[in-house]
Amino acid sequence: MTSKTSSVKINPARKMLRFTLKKQTPITLLVTAFTLVFCPGAVLREVLDRMDYVSDNLRYDLPLFFPGITAGVFIIAVALTFLLLLTNFGFLFSKRAGDMFHALPLTRNELLFTRVIAAFIGGLFTMTLAYGSLAAMSLLPMVTPLPVIHIITTYLIMVLFLAFLTAFMLIFVVTGGGAFDTILAIGAVNAALPALGAVFISFFENSAHGLDAAYDGLIYTTPFAYTVYKLACHAEGWEASNVLNIERFTIVSALLVLAFTVLMLWICSRLFRVRKSETAGEAYSFKFVPAVLSVLISVAGGYLIGLIMTSNGFESGDFWLFFLPGALLSAVAFGAISTRAFKTVKGSLIKGGIAVALTITIVLSVGFAASVAEDKVPAAESVKSVRPFGHYSVEFTEPEDIALITQIHTTIVENNNEGYPGSTEDYQYEEVPKVLGNIDDMRLTYTLKNGREMRRNYWYSELKAKNLRKDLLALMQTDAFLADYDAAASHKINGHIRLHAAVKTETESNYLLTNKQGKELVALFKKEMLEADVSVFEEECLDLYLEGAEYRRMCVPKSFEETVAYIEALEPFESEEY
Amino acid sequence: MIKTVDLVKRFGDKCALDALNVEIYDGCIYGLVGSNGSGKSTLLRIFSGVYYPDGGTVSVDGYSVWNNPEVKGQIFYLPDSPHFFKNANLNEMADFYSGMYATFDRSEFDRLTTIFPISRTSKIDNMSKGMQRQAALMLAMAARPKYLLLDEAFDGLDPVMRNVLKSLLISGIEGGGMTAVIASHNLRELEDLCDHVALIHEGHIIFSDELEAVRGGIHKVQAAFKEMPPHISFEGMQILKCEKTGSLMQMIIRGEEEEILARINDLDPIFVEAIEPTLEEIFIYEMEAEGYDVKNILG
């Protein structure tokens, strides 16, 4: 059928936008007023208390509180936007209102976007006002200022994430048929996906020896999780990123978020176009929504009931005795809530059954993947770098060092295949040798040449560690390992190196070392370490805590006579301030 | 012209409209009659672009209605339960609709406010059902649409307001070139208003014709005889129904009135008269003649 040429002089879409903005003004102003009481109201009160103190150390520490306040403002803006979405799209939940709105001379896209833009503007208005006033406080003399660039980039990221979450929430609004069910769907998806993700990752981790699963993947389970993580990282990261491993929000990240926002809006547009008006007032407008939710809730409900009844996870047989009825019960309960009746029990049981089958499939797949991963040691040639003692430990990049670490890893796996804790009766836990200090686990983090990361984690006490001693000592004698002490042996500008140790007595003493002394001490330690043999693993050690530019624990075996003598010759520094 | 071809609309397993064909010509008042759940409201919602048909087509002046704001701008749909914005008054609603419909006539709205006894500044939410209906009608009439779709238009209106509405509809059609489609389950409301009437049942149009044509072809005749004439005396007449009470005969006969009266006068009655049947009666007789169980259809 053809399309008629327009001769209409008015613009109904613009009128609808203006009208919607006008109608939502009271609630927007109310929430804005509430937000302003919190920010800048409460913050300003703290600031004004410092009117008389403008010296550096008594200023209001805005950078310290900035992430928390920013998060609060953002959460309120998102909540307001969701509230406005529910009210602006109330006609999707009421047949009477639906008749009126759908009969108006607007395309479905015009109707959708005028209403969602109005909701977004409402949230943006509140956020801008509250955040703007917070940023303005940075100019006050009694406030420690924030970098302007950080204020601006944080705002832009907040705007971007507000749009991102608005688009995400809109999917639920468009597919919902009632306000209650829409809220239920959003809650279920955003709680169940990360929770179940964590459960399956944990199961993967526990399914085989040494697996160290990446929980940071959970941030990708829902846009809410991603937003919370990224925003928190950015708000915190302006000064901490150099110290902590905080992922900065890059232009590429922003473009990806923007692309996903556009994608979700496009999906909403397509869904809204085919959405049947007659579904207003029903729980959901599309059959796939309750089906997906039912399966999700069944798995989550079944797991929860299994956990409560047995205190065990998927590994336990007892757990499944409760998981099965729990999943079915959850499916029936969700079906009853959605239909406000018990008319769909049979269908709900089928969905519960699908959920159980799906869970079994995932559990078997994860278990299989874990058993394969358990024995996997990367080829030394494929490794770009490796940190053997955790994410923040020294990084080894030399091929011979990497080969040594993969050799240690191979020995661990082979020992493991001969039986690891729990699998053999005669297994003996081993004490961690003193010389290893706080290295009580082998937390291997490989960065492969293909850009991927591989992590394994073995508790030293669970290993047949005597087989590893020769290689471990060789590792501790590498240049890379010993060079790691250098930072602790050099002081900060105009400062001293601090040393804590219990040398002559059982009581720990404090020492202040010059830069020269620090270097001498570490040089002696390195020299004796290079001369050491595996007998050091049996020795008692001096525990030193060396704090220069960086902080290191250094365990000195008693046989390191020169190092021990050097420390004993030092005069303890006795000061209250120290 | 509004035209449907093999229109189908389903709600789950229920088929609300089943290959329905209708043609509504411009400038008429089209009555859509049927019992509750017959498909009247569904048809109006499809005409107005609220519902998307599951099969067949619907066109207004040759164009599709669905998602077509230019066509929808010529249609005003007033459902049986009109919706107003929360806490809105009549002025605010008029302001809203004036931005939606290019044809919205402020002066006409002002004129209507003098006809309907409704405050322009009171909250519509607080008004009675009848007052709300009047408010909705005022907005609909002021929008001056080419096609006005009214679902149970007279529900909740008092007799005076019913007549006012009828007058407004007639003047709107005569003066403004409007076409009105009125869905109702009450035939009596439509019989002195509609040009064309269609009966819809279980998603099918059972009967559709010009009202005058319907009225002109069927007559209700009462005649009294000293002695009842034999059956054969009425041979050749198209009698749809005949009831005898003593010496009185009441017949529904299809044909020309003068010819029918002449035939009965030849039988030497004590008296004979032709009474104009109601629209409901005509429908009942026509439908019964077609073999339908009319009581169930008209509810």
XYZ file of C-alpha atoms in Angstrom, chain A residues 114-525:
412
model
C 9.556 11.473 22.193
C 8.665 9.641 25.390
C 12.116 8.163 26.015
C 13.935 11.409 25.217
C 11.715 13.210 27.719
C 12.573 10.630 30.405
C 16.278 10.925 29.607
C 16.123 14.725 29.779
C 14.473 14.456 33.199
C 17.298 12.288 34.570
C 19.920 14.420 32.847
C 18.475 17.614 34.306
C 18.721 16.319 37.871
C 22.170 14.865 37.335
C 23.549 18.001 35.678
C 22.273 20.305 38.381
C 23.565 18.202 41.267
C 26.859 17.322 39.628
C 27.399 20.884 38.386
C 27.003 22.259 41.884
C 29.436 19.635 43.194
C 31.962 20.618 40.554
C 31.451 24.304 41.375
C 32.408 23.615 44.983
C 35.830 22.637 43.741
C 36.424 26.359 43.227
C 35.887 27.217 46.904
C 39.074 28.086 48.826
C 38.313 25.715 51.678
C 37.969 22.741 49.309
C 40.766 20.659 47.884
C 40.225 21.154 44.147
C 39.733 18.459 41.559
C 41.378 18.555 38.145
C 38.984 20.256 35.699
C 39.609 17.616 33.072
C 38.520 14.933 35.520
C 35.341 16.832 36.358
C 34.481 17.191 32.676
C 35.324 13.645 31.632
C 33.423 12.192 34.589
C 30.345 14.199 33.597
C 30.569 13.098 29.973
C 30.928 9.475 31.047
C 27.933 9.830 33.373
C 25.837 11.240 30.511
C 26.942 8.406 28.272
C 26.114 5.765 30.878
C 22.762 7.394 31.636
C 21.890 7.045 27.949
C 23.246 3.487 27.974
C 21.111 2.440 30.946
C 18.065 4.326 29.624
C 18.263 2.316 26.408
C 18.686 -0.894 28.412
C 15.724 -0.175 30.706
C 13.650 0.770 27.673
C 13.926 -2.796 26.364
C 12.122 -4.004 29.492
C 9.527 -1.235 29.290
C 8.743 -1.955 25.639
C 8.473 -5.696 26.197
C 6.503 -5.320 29.425
C 2.759 -5.177 29.645
C 2.473 -4.058 33.255
C 4.571 -1.824 35.511
C 4.965 -4.486 38.204
C 6.088 -7.135 35.739
C 8.494 -4.725 34.082
C 10.128 -3.960 37.430
C 10.210 -7.683 38.220
C 11.892 -8.428 34.898
C 14.562 -5.766 35.351
C 15.239 -6.921 38.893
C 15.379 -10.590 37.941
C 17.719 -10.141 34.989
C 20.094 -7.763 36.730
C 20.297 -9.807 39.901
C 20.165 -13.320 38.487
C 22.659 -12.961 35.632
C 25.615 -11.716 37.703
C 24.717 -14.089 40.554
C 24.493 -17.129 38.313
C 27.623 -15.996 36.476
C 29.479 -15.945 39.789
C 28.068 -19.356 40.723
C 29.217 -20.995 37.495
C 32.634 -19.323 37.615
C 33.031 -20.513 41.189
C 32.016 -24.017 40.114
C 34.578 -23.881 37.306
C 37.219 -22.800 39.778
C 36.382 -25.535 42.253
C 36.032 -28.275 39.650
C 39.735 -28.836 39.202
C 42.986 -28.172 40.976
C 44.683 -24.864 40.331
C 42.040 -23.120 38.267
C 41.831 -19.418 38.957
C 38.750 -18.127 37.151
C 38.286 -14.530 36.083
C 35.447 -12.993 38.076
C 36.010 -9.652 36.379
C 34.060 -11.084 33.440
C 30.944 -10.600 35.569
C 30.898 -6.912 34.687
C 29.735 -7.924 31.223
C 26.687 -9.831 32.469
C 24.434 -6.760 32.488
C 24.806 -3.101 31.499
C 24.162 -2.165 35.139
C 27.146 -4.217 36.334
C 29.336 -2.774 33.591
C 28.268 0.788 34.374
C 28.843 0.480 38.105
C 32.317 -0.955 37.567
C 33.448 1.463 34.882
C 32.075 4.550 36.564
C 33.581 3.588 39.911
C 36.933 2.928 38.274
C 36.900 6.275 36.541
C 35.755 8.263 39.554
C 38.372 6.563 41.749
C 41.038 6.303 39.176
C 42.070 9.886 38.566
C 44.854 9.659 41.112
C 44.955 5.975 41.928
C 45.476 4.618 38.456
C 49.238 4.873 38.753
C 49.304 2.844 41.937
C 46.467 0.413 41.502
C 45.617 -1.569 38.470
C 42.517 0.436 37.628
C 41.229 0.212 34.138
C 40.819 3.689 32.660
C 37.791 4.571 30.594
C 39.140 5.107 27.113
C 37.722 6.623 23.961
C 37.370 3.100 22.603
C 35.323 2.104 25.677
C 33.138 5.189 25.177
C 32.578 4.393 21.522
C 31.670 0.813 22.398
C 29.168 1.968 25.015
C 27.735 4.415 22.505
C 27.471 1.690 19.878
C 25.668 -0.595 22.331
C 23.326 2.256 23.277
C 22.437 2.787 19.631
C 22.017 -0.971 19.161
C 19.671 -1.258 22.137
C 17.627 1.733 20.931
C 17.374 0.122 17.521
C 16.181 -3.120 19.126
C 13.608 -1.123 21.131
C 12.445 0.586 17.967
C 11.963 -2.737 16.171
C 10.216 -4.296 19.166
C 7.961 -1.285 19.650
C 6.981 -1.339 16.001
C 5.752 -4.917 16.182
C 4.445 -4.681 19.733
C 0.747 -5.540 19.796
C -1.277 -2.763 21.416
C -3.750 -5.293 22.735
C -1.134 -6.722 25.111
C -1.416 -3.632 27.328
C -2.290 -4.759 30.822
C -0.935 -8.261 30.326
C 2.286 -9.182 32.112
C 4.509 -9.152 29.045
C 3.991 -8.116 25.435
C 6.233 -10.722 23.874
C 6.107 -14.412 24.637
C 9.878 -14.778 24.663
C 10.202 -12.483 27.688
C 8.379 -14.626 30.271
C 9.948 -17.744 28.748
C 13.482 -16.396 29.234
C 12.663 -14.981 32.666
C 11.071 -18.240 33.740
C 14.186 -20.246 32.863
C 16.451 -17.686 34.535
C 14.378 -17.548 37.700
C 14.089 -21.346 37.786
C 17.853 -21.807 37.716
C 18.379 -19.076 40.334
C 15.527 -20.321 42.526
C 16.627 -23.949 42.242
C 20.196 -23.060 43.129
C 19.107 -20.963 46.097
C 16.900 -23.729 47.480
C 19.620 -26.339 46.899
C 22.149 -24.158 48.668
C 19.867 -23.443 51.615
C 18.937 -27.089 52.089
C 22.367 -28.678 51.660
C 24.937 -25.866 52.004
C 26.551 -27.422 48.944
C 26.905 -26.544 45.284
C 26.680 -28.408 41.994
C 29.424 -30.833 43.090
C 27.173 -32.476 45.650
C 24.613 -35.168 44.857
C 22.354 -33.996 47.691
C 22.240 -30.570 46.132
C 20.532 -31.882 43.019
C 17.802 -33.527 45.099
C 16.714 -30.043 46.120
C 17.718 -28.184 42.991
C 15.221 -30.065 40.822
C 12.058 -29.386 42.886
C 13.368 -25.893 43.670
C 13.688 -25.033 39.989
C 10.240 -26.419 39.169
C 8.683 -24.601 42.110
C 10.312 -21.335 41.072
C 9.016 -21.736 37.526
C 5.475 -22.389 38.737
C 5.665 -19.425 41.138
C 6.876 -17.109 38.388
C 4.167 -18.371 36.028
C 1.520 -17.736 38.695
C 2.831 -14.220 39.332
C 2.902 -13.418 35.607
C -0.574 -14.691 34.859
C -2.015 -13.796 38.292
C -3.395 -17.334 38.321
C -2.387 -20.979 38.285
C -3.529 -21.529 34.733
C -0.105 -22.153 33.256
C 1.283 -24.752 35.639
C 1.977 -27.249 32.857
C 3.810 -24.662 30.753
C 5.727 -23.474 33.809
C 6.819 -27.025 34.625
C 8.101 -27.422 31.079
C 10.110 -24.193 31.425
C 11.387 -25.371 34.802
C 12.416 -28.627 33.153
C 14.237 -26.705 30.433
C 16.014 -24.733 33.162
C 17.113 -27.950 34.859
C 18.300 -29.442 31.561
C 20.142 -26.228 30.761
C 21.812 -26.196 34.161
C 22.896 -29.822 33.832
C 24.316 -29.067 30.381
C 26.228 -26.048 31.667
C 27.504 -27.901 34.719
C 28.713 -30.833 32.589
C 30.308 -28.471 30.050
C 31.994 -26.394 32.741
C 33.172 -29.539 34.530
C 34.605 -30.913 31.288
C 36.262 -27.585 30.441
C 37.752 -27.463 33.933
C 39.163 -30.976 33.676
C 40.788 -30.095 30.344
C 42.136 -26.808 31.686
C 43.514 -28.500 34.789
C 46.374 -30.186 32.940
C 47.103 -27.372 30.567
C 50.516 -25.739 30.798
C 51.300 -23.140 28.158
C 54.295 -23.738 25.927
C 57.126 -21.424 26.996
C 57.393 -20.066 23.449
C 53.784 -18.932 23.509
C 54.221 -16.867 26.680
C 55.020 -13.175 26.491
C 55.387 -12.661 30.238
C 54.420 -14.310 33.488
C 53.899 -13.249 37.089
C 54.373 -16.390 39.232
C 53.323 -14.982 42.595
C 50.155 -13.027 41.896
C 49.025 -10.155 39.754
C 51.193 -7.528 41.439
C 54.350 -9.633 41.813
C 57.483 -9.393 39.734
C 56.972 -9.973 36.041
C 59.277 -12.334 34.161
C 59.835 -11.711 30.464
C 63.138 -13.420 29.687
C 62.650 -16.677 27.712
C 64.829 -18.731 30.058
C 62.906 -17.421 33.103
C 59.599 -18.197 31.422
C 60.847 -21.690 30.585
C 61.801 -22.162 34.228
C 58.326 -21.141 35.396
C 56.553 -23.378 32.892
C 58.843 -26.172 34.132
C 57.667 -25.489 37.708
C 54.073 -25.432 36.450
C 54.562 -28.756 34.651
C 55.988 -30.319 37.809
C 52.980 -29.076 39.776
C 50.579 -30.600 37.246
C 52.462 -33.899 37.179
C 52.537 -34.031 40.974
C 48.889 -33.222 40.949
C 48.141 -36.115 38.606
C 49.740 -38.398 41.134
C 47.176 -37.185 43.590
C 46.333 -33.909 45.162
C 44.582 -33.066 48.416
C 41.341 -34.830 48.872
C 42.078 -37.390 46.186
C 44.566 -39.546 48.123
C 44.486 -40.736 51.663
C 48.191 -40.396 52.390
C 48.446 -36.768 51.365
C 50.375 -34.555 53.763
C 50.031 -30.814 53.821
C 53.417 -29.157 53.702
C 54.469 -26.115 55.637
C 55.544 -23.158 53.583
C 59.334 -22.813 53.852
C 60.328 -19.676 55.744
C 62.527 -18.491 52.918
C 59.505 -18.049 50.712
C 58.105 -15.521 53.154
C 54.593 -14.572 52.204
C 54.745 -16.463 48.941
C 52.419 -19.162 50.180
C 50.868 -19.826 46.817
C 51.901 -20.141 43.233
C 49.533 -17.677 41.601
C 50.614 -17.937 37.989
C 49.429 -15.198 35.662
C 50.566 -15.760 32.091
C 50.206 -13.132 29.419
C 50.304 -15.055 26.178
C 51.674 -13.747 22.925
C 48.187 -13.878 21.415
C 47.077 -11.281 23.987
C 45.074 -13.661 26.161
C 45.652 -14.233 29.829
C 45.898 -17.567 31.585
C 45.771 -17.868 35.360
C 46.431 -20.728 37.729
C 46.545 -20.732 41.473
C 48.145 -23.458 43.611
C 48.454 -23.261 47.377
C 51.998 -24.096 48.299
C 50.896 -26.162 51.261
C 48.886 -28.387 48.921
C 51.781 -29.083 46.582
C 54.332 -31.864 46.764
C 56.677 -28.941 47.061
C 59.891 -30.806 47.735
C 60.022 -31.647 44.036
C 59.858 -27.948 43.263
C 62.595 -26.661 45.537
C 65.419 -26.790 43.029
C 63.462 -24.888 40.406
C 62.016 -22.473 42.945
C 65.470 -21.597 44.163
C 66.606 -21.083 40.587
C 63.648 -18.734 40.148
C 64.590 -16.807 43.286
C 68.112 -16.451 41.907
C 67.049 -14.892 38.630
C 67.937 -11.271 37.901
C 64.300 -10.335 37.553
C 63.379 -11.716 40.981
C 66.317 -10.133 42.789
C 65.994 -6.811 40.958
C 62.555 -6.495 42.491
C 64.193 -5.625 45.843
C 65.949 -2.600 44.361
C 62.912 -0.356 44.589
C 62.619 -1.127 48.286
C 66.312 -0.288 48.715
C 66.104 3.210 47.281
C 64.520 5.964 49.275
C 61.996 8.573 48.264
C 63.236 12.129 47.658
C 64.798 13.490 50.873
C 63.605 10.473 52.798
C 64.959 7.340 54.387
C 64.553 3.662 53.925
C 62.716 2.133 56.809
C 63.494 -1.338 57.980
C 61.468 -3.376 60.464
C 63.038 -6.512 61.771
C 63.366 -8.720 64.846
C 67.110 -9.289 64.768
C 68.750 -9.512 68.189
C 65.615 -9.971 70.225
C 62.152 -11.388 69.667
C 60.834 -7.846 69.571
C 60.687 -6.127 66.240
C 62.951 -3.115 65.948
C 62.829 -0.218 63.540
C 65.789 1.126 61.620
C 66.284 4.123 59.387
C 68.669 3.427 56.531
C 70.334 5.795 54.148
C 70.170 5.113 50.459
C 73.714 3.739 50.572
C 72.891 1.401 53.460
C 69.781 0.149 51.707
C 71.740 -0.696 48.578
C 74.470 -2.401 50.568
C 71.930 -4.515 52.416
C 70.161 -5.651 49.263
C 73.482 -6.284 47.504
C 74.586 -8.584 50.310
C 71.256 -10.399 50.257
